[in-house]
Amino acid sequence: MAPSKTAEVIGAGLAGLTAATALAQRGWTVRLHERETEIRAIGAGIYVWGNGLATLEALGLYERAADGAHVGPVLETRDHRDRVVEEVPINGPGQARVLTIMRDHLINTLIDGAAKAGVDIRTGSEVVEASPDGGLVTRSGATSRADVVLAADGVNSRIRRQYDIVAHRAAARQGATRLTVPRRPGFVPDRDQSKYIEYFSGRRRVLYTPSSETSLYVALVADEDDRPASRIPVDTAAWIRCFPHLEALLGACAGVPGRWDTFQFLTLTRWSMGRLAFLGDAAHAQPPYLGQGGGCAMMSALGLADALSGSDAPVDQRLRDWEYAERPTIEHTQRWSHRLGRLNYVPDAARTPLLRGSRFLPRLGASRLRAALTVPTGAGRFAGSAAGH
Ligand SMILES: Cc1cc2nc3c(=O)[nH]c(=O)nc-3n(C[C@H](O)[C@H](O)[C@H](O)COP(=O)(O)OP(=O)(O)OC[C@H]3O[C@@H](n4cnc5c(N)ncnc54)[C@H](O)[C@@H]3O)c2cc1C
């Protein structure tokens, strides 16, 4: 019997865990390096759209990931006077699917899936060098060579810095504080409790996201140089001034540990060189306005495992085929999420009619949600499940 192919995966985030598990499930021998001594979820809750859900289904992890998740009926956008200006019905027949899940639950589900598939998970293992011939060096000086090396080491990828492959990288000048508070009545009117709601006011946004029966994920979005808005712990008075109708919710954020991150946009000239490939945020980071950075990372990681396992072509050719298949949808999504960030700079009085008008353009909605409605390659047997039920 031929020996199994070997993969070294760098980074145990959504991209690395998905790729490692999918490859191990296809018979590869996989080692996953995570520089931290413990694999941790960063952020509070996460929107997982149809493409991410189909990926979880293909990995056999959907039931566990969805256990305790929140299934909202609609995504609403509200203006500075708390008026609904846009509504996207979700999770009904023929509509886009999206669940919100606590990040630690999602990451733990993926870790267990990787371990069950036989992935050799090495925590406290920082990779300092990786090369197109499949070579890899860790901080402790250990070296190895594999059939493929996957750099899923995040937006600030150290491995990517070794090569001159960044085509475009821009900090979005906006960021968000993410935190979790216990769900309580009174934050929003009773009829709105289970909705996903994005509130605008001036250049700030508040995202209200139930993420389990007991947990509410709150994101406070603002310009990077809006000091009061980006302060940790949250300056609740500064936020309540813009969103007086959310006083109870914002008051509950006082003293809660949160995390501020600035948004980034990144494209590469190419996603692979020889046997080395970049995936997830290391290859295609995007601002989170479509909630698709993680979904794209998982979708593309599954497609990568499929491309690597589905033919006898040399590895470098298969990596190029994978990029050719995945890149158009991902770049389309990156562009849309970048554009949606510009809404922050539209004055309130102009933004309300703009968003109200957009609801009469169904093709615009479908275009924005293109990645969410895509069935990832590798998830073929679940085709049709990404949109509707
Ligand atoms: C405010 C905000 C909200 C978001 N909301 C959503 C959402 O609702 N839905 C969604 O789909 N996406 C969302 N995203 C995007 C999503 O979080 C990211 O796209 C996704 O987590 C990227 O996963 P990744 O595996 O590529 O990278 P990461 O999660 O960054 O993982 C990289 C891993 O590599 C490890 N590492 C780094 N360097 C090394 C090294 N040299 N050696 C070994 N290990 C290393 C790191 O420790 C880390 O564990 C959001 C992002 C932000 C900022």
Short mmCIF file of C-alpha atoms and ligand atoms in Angstrom, two decimals:
data_model
loop_
_atom_site.label_atom_id
_atom_site.label_comp_id
_atom_site.label_asym_id
_atom_site.label_seq_id
_atom_site.Cartn_x
_atom_site.Cartn_y
_atom_site.Cartn_z
CA MET A 1 0.00 0.00 0.00
CA ALA A 2 1.31 3.49 -0.87
CA PRO A 3 2.24 5.58 2.21
CA SER A 4 -0.27 8.33 2.96
CA LYS A 5 0.51 11.88 1.88
CA THR A 6 1.73 14.29 4.56
CA ALA A 7 0.59 17.83 5.40
CA GLU A 8 1.93 20.37 7.87
CA VAL A 9 -0.67 23.00 8.78
CA ILE A 10 0.34 26.25 10.50
CA GLY A 11 -2.27 27.87 12.75
CA ALA A 12 -5.28 26.37 14.55
CA GLY A 13 -7.93 28.97 13.66
CA LEU A 14 -11.02 28.27 11.57
CA ALA A 15 -8.98 27.84 8.37
CA GLY A 16 -6.23 25.60 9.78
CA LEU A 17 -8.57 23.36 11.80
CA THR A 18 -10.91 22.89 8.83
CA ALA A 19 -8.10 22.10 6.37
CA ALA A 20 -6.36 19.74 8.80
CA THR A 21 -9.54 17.80 9.57
CA ALA A 22 -10.70 17.58 5.95
CA LEU A 23 -7.28 16.30 4.82
CA ALA A 24 -7.06 13.74 7.65
CA GLN A 25 -10.55 12.54 6.73
CA ARG A 26 -9.26 12.00 3.18
CA GLY A 27 -6.43 9.76 4.37
CA TRP A 28 -3.61 12.29 4.79
CA THR A 29 -1.20 12.26 7.73
CA VAL A 30 -1.57 15.75 9.18
CA ARG A 31 0.35 17.73 11.79
CA LEU A 32 -1.19 21.00 12.99
CA HIS A 33 1.07 23.61 14.63
CA GLU A 34 -0.39 26.25 16.94
CA ARG A 35 2.00 28.76 18.51
CA GLU A 36 -0.17 29.34 21.61
CA THR A 37 0.00 26.81 24.42
CA GLU A 38 -3.77 26.50 24.24
CA ILE A 39 -6.03 26.86 21.20
CA ARG A 40 -8.32 29.78 21.95
CA ALA A 41 -11.25 31.43 20.21
CA ILE A 42 -10.79 35.15 19.61
CA GLY A 43 -13.95 37.26 19.77
CA ALA A 44 -17.38 36.58 21.22
CA GLY A 45 -20.01 35.14 18.84
CA ILE A 46 -19.81 34.46 15.12
CA TYR A 47 -22.26 34.44 12.20
CA VAL A 48 -21.90 31.19 10.25
CA TRP A 49 -23.65 31.39 6.89
CA GLY A 50 -24.66 28.63 4.48
CA ASN A 51 -21.15 28.09 3.12
CA GLY A 52 -19.70 27.65 6.63
CA LEU A 53 -22.62 25.44 7.66
CA ALA A 54 -22.21 23.23 4.57
CA THR A 55 -18.51 22.92 5.44
CA LEU A 56 -19.37 21.81 8.97
CA GLU A 57 -21.84 19.30 7.51
CA ALA A 58 -19.16 17.93 5.19
CA LEU A 59 -16.82 17.50 8.17
CA GLY A 60 -19.57 15.69 10.10
CA LEU A 61 -19.55 18.43 12.75
CA TYR A 62 -22.73 20.35 11.99
CA GLU A 63 -24.96 18.77 14.69
CA ARG A 64 -22.49 19.51 17.45
CA ALA A 65 -21.68 23.04 16.25
CA ALA A 66 -25.36 23.91 15.93
CA ASP A 67 -26.22 22.53 19.35
CA GLY A 68 -27.23 25.55 21.44
CA ALA A 69 -26.67 28.01 18.56
CA HIS A 70 -29.17 30.77 17.83
CA VAL A 71 -31.28 30.70 14.68
CA GLY A 72 -32.56 34.22 14.00
CA PRO A 73 -35.56 34.93 11.75
CA VAL A 74 -34.29 38.17 10.16
CA LEU A 75 -31.34 40.53 9.82
CA GLU A 76 -32.49 44.09 10.37
CA THR A 77 -30.72 47.38 9.80
CA ARG A 78 -31.97 50.38 11.77
CA ASP A 79 -31.18 54.04 11.39
CA HIS A 80 -30.21 56.64 13.99
CA ARG A 81 -33.89 57.03 14.93
CA ASP A 82 -34.34 53.28 15.47
CA ARG A 83 -36.41 52.92 12.28
CA VAL A 84 -36.07 49.70 10.28
CA VAL A 85 -34.46 50.59 6.95
CA GLU A 86 -33.52 47.17 5.64
CA GLU A 87 -34.70 43.62 6.37
CA VAL A 88 -33.24 40.34 5.14
CA PRO A 89 -35.44 37.37 6.10
CA ILE A 90 -33.30 34.31 6.80
CA ASN A 91 -33.56 30.64 7.69
CA GLY A 92 -36.92 30.14 5.97
CA PRO A 93 -37.61 28.02 2.87
CA GLY A 94 -35.54 29.32 -0.06
CA GLN A 95 -33.77 31.89 2.13
CA ALA A 96 -30.12 32.10 3.15
CA ARG A 97 -29.19 30.07 6.21
CA VAL A 98 -27.24 31.59 9.07
CA LEU A 99 -26.62 30.53 12.65
CA THR A 100 -24.87 32.47 15.35
CA ILE A 101 -22.59 30.42 17.55
CA MET A 102 -20.35 31.27 20.49
CA ARG A 103 -16.81 31.21 19.12
CA ASP A 104 -15.38 29.00 21.85
CA HIS A 105 -18.07 26.40 21.11
CA LEU A 106 -17.26 26.46 17.40
CA ILE A 107 -13.50 26.20 17.93
CA ASN A 108 -13.89 23.38 20.49
CA THR A 109 -16.12 21.51 18.04
CA LEU A 110 -13.44 21.82 15.35
CA ILE A 111 -10.65 20.77 17.73
CA ASP A 112 -12.56 17.63 18.69
CA GLY A 113 -13.28 16.91 15.02
CA ALA A 114 -9.58 17.26 14.19
CA ALA A 115 -8.52 14.97 17.02
CA LYS A 116 -11.13 12.38 16.01
CA ALA A 117 -9.89 12.47 12.41
CA GLY A 118 -6.37 11.70 13.70
CA VAL A 119 -4.74 15.13 13.30
CA ASP A 120 -1.56 15.42 15.37
CA ILE A 121 -2.19 18.75 17.14
CA ARG A 122 0.95 20.44 18.49
CA THR A 123 0.29 23.44 20.71
CA GLY A 124 3.16 25.71 21.76
CA SER A 125 4.68 25.02 18.33
CA GLU A 126 5.49 28.25 16.52
CA VAL A 127 6.56 27.88 12.91
CA VAL A 128 9.21 30.41 11.93
CA GLU A 129 9.86 29.37 8.35
CA ALA A 130 8.11 27.43 5.59
CA SER A 131 9.28 26.93 2.02
CA PRO A 132 7.82 26.03 -1.39
CA ASP A 133 9.64 22.68 -1.33
CA GLY A 134 7.48 21.56 1.66
CA GLY A 135 10.09 22.37 4.30
CA LEU A 136 9.22 23.80 7.71
CA VAL A 137 11.16 25.06 10.74
CA THR A 138 9.74 25.63 14.22
CA ARG A 139 11.01 28.04 16.88
CA SER A 140 12.46 25.10 18.82
CA GLY A 141 14.60 24.30 15.76
CA ALA A 142 12.70 21.18 14.66
CA THR A 143 12.62 20.73 10.87
CA SER A 144 10.39 18.63 8.66
CA ARG A 145 9.36 18.15 5.05
CA ALA A 146 5.87 17.36 3.81
CA ASP A 147 3.94 16.89 0.59
CA VAL A 148 2.15 20.16 1.33
CA VAL A 149 2.52 23.01 3.86
CA LEU A 150 -0.52 25.19 4.59
CA ALA A 151 0.03 28.60 6.18
CA ALA A 152 -3.23 29.46 8.00
CA ASP A 153 -1.48 31.74 10.46
CA GLY A 154 -3.87 34.69 10.32
CA VAL A 155 -3.93 38.20 8.90
CA ASN A 156 -0.46 39.08 10.25
CA SER A 157 1.02 35.85 8.86
CA ARG A 158 4.70 35.52 9.66
CA ILE A 159 5.16 32.95 6.92
CA ARG A 160 3.68 35.31 4.31
CA ARG A 161 6.22 37.99 5.29
CA GLN A 162 8.97 35.71 3.97
CA TYR A 163 7.65 36.21 0.43
CA ASP A 164 6.80 39.21 -1.70
CA ILE A 165 3.22 38.18 -2.52
CA VAL A 166 0.97 40.86 -1.02
CA ALA A 167 -1.00 42.50 -3.83
CA HIS A 168 -3.07 44.84 -1.71
CA ARG A 169 -3.28 45.37 2.03
CA ALA A 170 -5.22 48.15 3.74
CA ALA A 171 -6.31 48.81 7.27
CA ALA A 172 -9.98 49.78 6.97
CA ARG A 173 -9.67 52.70 9.46
CA GLN A 174 -12.56 51.06 11.32
CA GLY A 175 -12.66 48.47 14.04
CA ALA A 176 -14.90 46.88 16.63
CA THR A 177 -15.02 46.01 20.28
CA ARG A 178 -16.53 42.56 20.71
CA LEU A 179 -17.97 41.33 23.97
CA THR A 180 -20.49 38.91 25.44
CA VAL A 181 -23.22 39.83 27.91
CA PRO A 182 -25.92 37.59 29.39
CA ARG A 183 -29.19 37.79 27.41
CA ARG A 184 -31.81 39.70 29.36
CA PRO A 185 -35.29 41.04 28.57
CA GLY A 186 -35.39 44.81 28.18
CA PHE A 187 -32.34 45.29 25.94
CA VAL A 188 -34.68 45.50 22.94
CA PRO A 189 -38.50 45.28 22.75
CA ASP A 190 -39.86 41.74 23.28
CA ARG A 191 -40.83 41.32 19.61
CA ASP A 192 -37.19 41.95 18.57
CA GLN A 193 -35.46 39.65 21.06
CA SER A 194 -34.51 36.89 18.64
CA LYS A 195 -33.59 39.10 15.65
CA TYR A 196 -30.12 40.08 14.49
CA ILE A 197 -30.07 43.89 14.47
CA GLU A 198 -27.50 46.39 13.26
CA TYR A 199 -28.04 49.95 14.49
CA PHE A 200 -26.43 52.95 12.79
CA SER A 201 -25.79 56.38 14.26
CA GLY A 202 -23.30 58.79 12.73
CA ARG A 203 -20.08 56.85 12.14
CA ARG A 204 -20.83 54.23 14.75
CA ARG A 205 -22.74 50.95 14.63
CA VAL A 206 -24.01 48.57 17.31
CA LEU A 207 -24.57 44.93 16.40
CA TYR A 208 -27.07 43.00 18.52
CA THR A 209 -26.54 39.24 18.12
CA PRO A 210 -28.16 36.55 20.26
CA SER A 211 -25.67 33.66 20.04
CA SER A 212 -27.10 31.06 22.40
CA GLU A 213 -30.06 30.82 24.74
CA THR A 214 -28.11 32.70 27.41
CA SER A 215 -25.44 34.73 25.59
CA LEU A 216 -25.65 37.91 23.59
CA TYR A 217 -22.75 38.94 21.35
CA VAL A 218 -22.38 42.71 21.08
CA ALA A 219 -20.10 44.43 18.57
CA LEU A 220 -19.44 48.18 18.83
CA VAL A 221 -18.09 49.42 15.50
CA ALA A 222 -16.38 52.80 15.09
CA ASP A 223 -13.55 54.66 13.39
CA GLU A 224 -10.13 53.68 14.61
CA ASP A 225 -9.41 57.27 15.67
CA ASP A 226 -12.72 57.66 17.54
CA ARG A 227 -10.98 57.37 20.91
CA PRO A 228 -14.03 57.26 23.24
CA ALA A 229 -15.68 54.62 21.03
CA SER A 230 -12.66 52.32 20.85
CA ARG A 231 -11.83 52.49 24.54
CA ILE A 232 -11.63 49.29 26.58
CA PRO A 233 -13.40 48.88 28.98
CA VAL A 234 -16.34 50.30 27.01
CA ASP A 235 -17.09 53.98 27.60
CA THR A 236 -20.82 53.35 27.90
CA ALA A 237 -21.74 57.03 28.26
CA ALA A 238 -20.07 57.81 24.90
CA TRP A 239 -22.08 55.04 23.21
CA ILE A 240 -25.40 55.85 24.92
CA ARG A 241 -25.10 59.44 23.66
CA CYS A 242 -25.35 58.06 20.08
CA PHE A 243 -27.81 55.25 20.84
CA PRO A 244 -30.11 56.47 23.65
CA HIS A 245 -32.69 53.81 22.70
CA LEU A 246 -30.09 51.12 23.60
CA GLU A 247 -29.30 52.46 27.06
CA ALA A 248 -30.09 49.16 28.86
CA LEU A 249 -28.00 47.09 26.45
CA LEU A 250 -25.01 49.46 26.44
CA GLY A 251 -25.21 49.87 30.20
CA ALA A 252 -24.84 46.08 30.51
CA CYS A 253 -21.50 46.34 28.63
CA ALA A 254 -19.93 48.41 31.43
CA GLY A 255 -16.90 46.64 32.89
CA VAL A 256 -17.32 43.56 30.64
CA PRO A 257 -13.98 42.40 29.20
CA GLY A 258 -13.92 43.12 25.48
CA ARG A 259 -11.48 43.11 22.62
CA TRP A 260 -10.86 45.83 20.04
CA ASP A 261 -9.69 44.80 16.54
CA THR A 262 -9.06 46.98 13.51
CA PHE A 263 -10.45 45.62 10.23
CA GLN A 264 -8.16 44.68 7.38
CA PHE A 265 -8.42 43.97 3.69
CA LEU A 266 -5.82 41.79 2.03
CA THR A 267 -5.25 40.16 -1.35
CA LEU A 268 -2.23 38.21 -2.58
CA THR A 269 -0.67 37.98 -6.03
CA ARG A 270 -1.05 34.20 -5.67
CA TRP A 271 -2.19 31.84 -2.95
CA SER A 272 0.53 29.22 -3.41
CA MET A 273 4.14 28.65 -4.39
CA GLY A 274 5.22 25.08 -5.11
CA ARG A 275 3.98 22.99 -2.17
CA LEU A 276 3.28 25.95 0.11
CA ALA A 277 -0.20 27.53 0.21
CA PHE A 278 -1.79 30.39 2.17
CA LEU A 279 -5.37 30.22 3.34
CA GLY A 280 -7.91 31.98 5.54
CA ASP A 281 -7.09 35.51 6.73
CA ALA A 282 -3.44 34.97 5.77
CA ALA A 283 -4.60 35.00 2.12
CA HIS A 284 -7.83 36.97 1.97
CA ALA A 285 -8.75 38.96 5.10
CA GLN A 286 -11.85 41.17 4.82
CA PRO A 287 -13.76 43.63 7.03
CA PRO A 288 -16.56 41.77 8.85
CA TYR A 289 -19.57 43.63 7.39
CA LEU A 290 -20.90 40.46 5.73
CA GLY A 291 -19.84 38.10 8.56
CA GLN A 292 -17.97 36.07 5.95
CA GLY A 293 -14.23 36.06 6.82
CA GLY A 294 -14.56 32.81 8.75
CA GLY A 295 -17.09 31.31 6.34
CA CYS A 296 -14.79 31.99 3.38
CA ALA A 297 -11.83 30.55 5.34
CA MET A 298 -13.70 27.32 6.08
CA MET A 299 -15.22 27.01 2.61
CA SER A 300 -11.87 27.47 0.92
CA ALA A 301 -10.08 25.10 3.34
CA LEU A 302 -12.55 22.35 2.49
CA GLY A 303 -12.12 23.06 -1.22
CA LEU A 304 -8.35 22.84 -0.75
CA ALA A 305 -8.56 19.39 0.86
CA ASP A 306 -10.76 18.25 -1.97
CA ALA A 307 -8.46 19.64 -4.67
CA LEU A 308 -5.45 17.97 -3.04
CA SER A 309 -7.18 14.62 -2.80
CA GLY A 310 -9.18 14.53 -5.99
CA SER A 311 -6.58 13.97 -8.71
CA ASP A 312 -3.13 12.57 -9.49
CA ALA A 313 -1.77 15.90 -10.74
CA PRO A 314 1.33 17.30 -8.99
CA VAL A 315 0.63 19.20 -5.74
CA ASP A 316 1.59 22.62 -7.16
CA GLN A 317 -0.89 22.15 -10.03
CA ARG A 318 -3.66 21.12 -7.64
CA LEU A 319 -3.02 24.19 -5.49
CA ARG A 320 -3.33 26.41 -8.55
CA ASP A 321 -6.60 24.65 -9.52
CA TRP A 322 -7.92 25.26 -6.00
CA GLU A 323 -7.12 28.97 -6.18
CA TYR A 324 -8.73 29.20 -9.62
CA ALA A 325 -11.94 27.64 -8.24
CA GLU A 326 -12.19 29.56 -4.94
CA ARG A 327 -10.77 32.99 -5.63
CA PRO A 328 -13.58 34.64 -7.65
CA THR A 329 -16.26 34.07 -4.97
CA ILE A 330 -13.95 35.08 -2.17
CA GLU A 331 -12.75 38.27 -3.86
CA HIS A 332 -16.33 39.19 -4.77
CA THR A 333 -17.20 38.87 -1.06
CA GLN A 334 -14.14 40.85 0.02
CA ARG A 335 -15.13 43.69 -2.31
CA TRP A 336 -18.70 43.79 -0.97
CA SER A 337 -17.65 43.75 2.66
CA HIS A 338 -15.22 46.58 1.92
CA ARG A 339 -17.97 48.60 0.18
CA LEU A 340 -20.39 48.11 3.07
CA GLY A 341 -17.81 49.70 5.36
CA ARG A 342 -18.24 52.95 3.42
CA LEU A 343 -21.81 53.22 4.74
CA ASN A 344 -20.26 54.47 7.99
CA TYR A 345 -19.21 57.65 6.18
CA VAL A 346 -22.63 58.45 4.69
CA PRO A 347 -24.49 61.07 6.76
CA ASP A 348 -27.52 59.71 8.65
CA ALA A 349 -29.99 61.73 6.56
CA ALA A 350 -28.67 60.24 3.31
CA ARG A 351 -28.07 56.69 4.59
CA THR A 352 -31.72 56.06 5.50
CA PRO A 353 -33.12 56.54 1.96
CA LEU A 354 -30.09 54.73 0.51
CA LEU A 355 -30.70 51.61 2.59
CA ARG A 356 -34.47 51.80 2.13
CA GLY A 357 -33.94 51.93 -1.64
CA SER A 358 -31.61 48.93 -1.62
CA ARG A 359 -34.37 46.60 -0.41
CA PHE A 360 -36.10 47.02 -3.79
CA LEU A 361 -33.06 45.59 -5.57
CA PRO A 362 -33.20 41.83 -4.90
CA ARG A 363 -30.24 41.16 -7.20
CA LEU A 364 -28.13 43.41 -5.02
CA GLY A 365 -29.01 41.26 -1.99
CA ALA A 366 -28.15 38.03 -3.80
CA SER A 367 -24.87 39.53 -5.01
CA ARG A 368 -23.90 40.55 -1.48
CA LEU A 369 -24.73 37.09 -0.19
CA ARG A 370 -22.98 35.22 -3.01
CA ALA A 371 -20.47 33.42 -0.77
CA ALA A 372 -23.18 32.62 1.78
CA LEU A 373 -25.21 30.94 -0.96
CA THR A 374 -22.27 28.99 -2.38
CA VAL A 375 -22.00 25.27 -1.76
CA PRO A 376 -18.29 24.68 -1.13
CA THR A 377 -16.47 22.17 -3.31
CA GLY A 378 -16.01 19.12 -1.11
CA ALA A 379 -19.51 19.56 0.28
CA GLY A 380 -21.15 18.22 -2.88
CA ARG A 381 -23.21 15.62 -1.12
CA PHE A 382 -24.86 18.43 0.81
CA ALA A 383 -25.62 20.46 -2.33
CA GLY A 384 -28.81 22.44 -1.93
CA SER A 385 -28.50 22.82 1.82
CA ALA A 386 -26.69 26.17 1.75
CA ALA A 387 -29.85 28.02 0.76
CA GLY A 388 -33.15 26.97 2.23
CA HIS A 389 -33.96 23.70 3.92
C1 LIG B 1 -14.86 42.18 14.61
C2 LIG B 1 -14.84 40.95 13.75
C3 LIG B 1 -16.02 40.22 13.57
C4 LIG B 1 -16.04 39.10 12.74
N1 LIG B 1 -17.21 38.42 12.56
C5 LIG B 1 -17.25 37.35 11.74
C6 LIG B 1 -18.48 36.63 11.56
O1 LIG B 1 -19.51 36.94 12.17
N2 LIG B 1 -18.47 35.58 10.70
C7 LIG B 1 -17.34 35.18 10.03
O2 LIG B 1 -17.39 34.21 9.27
N3 LIG B 1 -16.17 35.85 10.20
C8 LIG B 1 -16.10 36.91 11.04
N4 LIG B 1 -14.91 37.56 11.24
C9 LIG B 1 -13.71 37.10 10.51
C10 LIG B 1 -13.14 35.82 11.13
O3 LIG B 1 -13.00 35.97 12.53
C11 LIG B 1 -11.79 35.51 10.50
O4 LIG B 1 -11.90 35.60 9.10
C12 LIG B 1 -11.34 34.10 10.86
O5 LIG B 1 -11.31 33.91 12.25
C13 LIG B 1 -9.96 33.83 10.25
O6 LIG B 1 -9.54 32.55 10.62
P1 LIG B 1 -8.05 32.08 10.30
O7 LIG B 1 -7.99 30.66 10.73
O8 LIG B 1 -7.70 32.40 8.90
O9 LIG B 1 -7.10 32.99 11.20
P2 LIG B 1 -6.97 33.13 12.77
O10 LIG B 1 -8.27 32.93 13.45
O11 LIG B 1 -6.27 34.42 13.00
O12 LIG B 1 -6.04 31.92 13.22
C14 LIG B 1 -4.65 31.93 13.02
C15 LIG B 1 -4.02 30.98 14.04
O13 LIG B 1 -2.65 30.82 13.72
C16 LIG B 1 -1.87 30.88 14.91
N5 LIG B 1 -0.51 31.28 14.49
C17 LIG B 1 -0.14 32.51 14.04
N6 LIG B 1 1.18 32.49 13.70
C18 LIG B 1 1.62 31.22 13.91
C19 LIG B 1 2.88 30.58 13.72
N7 LIG B 1 3.93 31.24 13.22
N8 LIG B 1 3.00 29.26 14.07
C20 LIG B 1 1.93 28.58 14.56
N9 LIG B 1 0.71 29.15 14.76
C21 LIG B 1 0.55 30.44 14.43
C22 LIG B 1 -2.62 31.90 15.76
O14 LIG B 1 -2.28 31.80 17.12
C23 LIG B 1 -4.08 31.55 15.46
O15 LIG B 1 -4.53 30.52 16.34
C24 LIG B 1 -14.84 38.68 12.08
C25 LIG B 1 -13.66 39.39 12.30
C26 LIG B 1 -13.64 40.49 13.11
C27 LIG B 1 -12.34 41.24 13.32
#
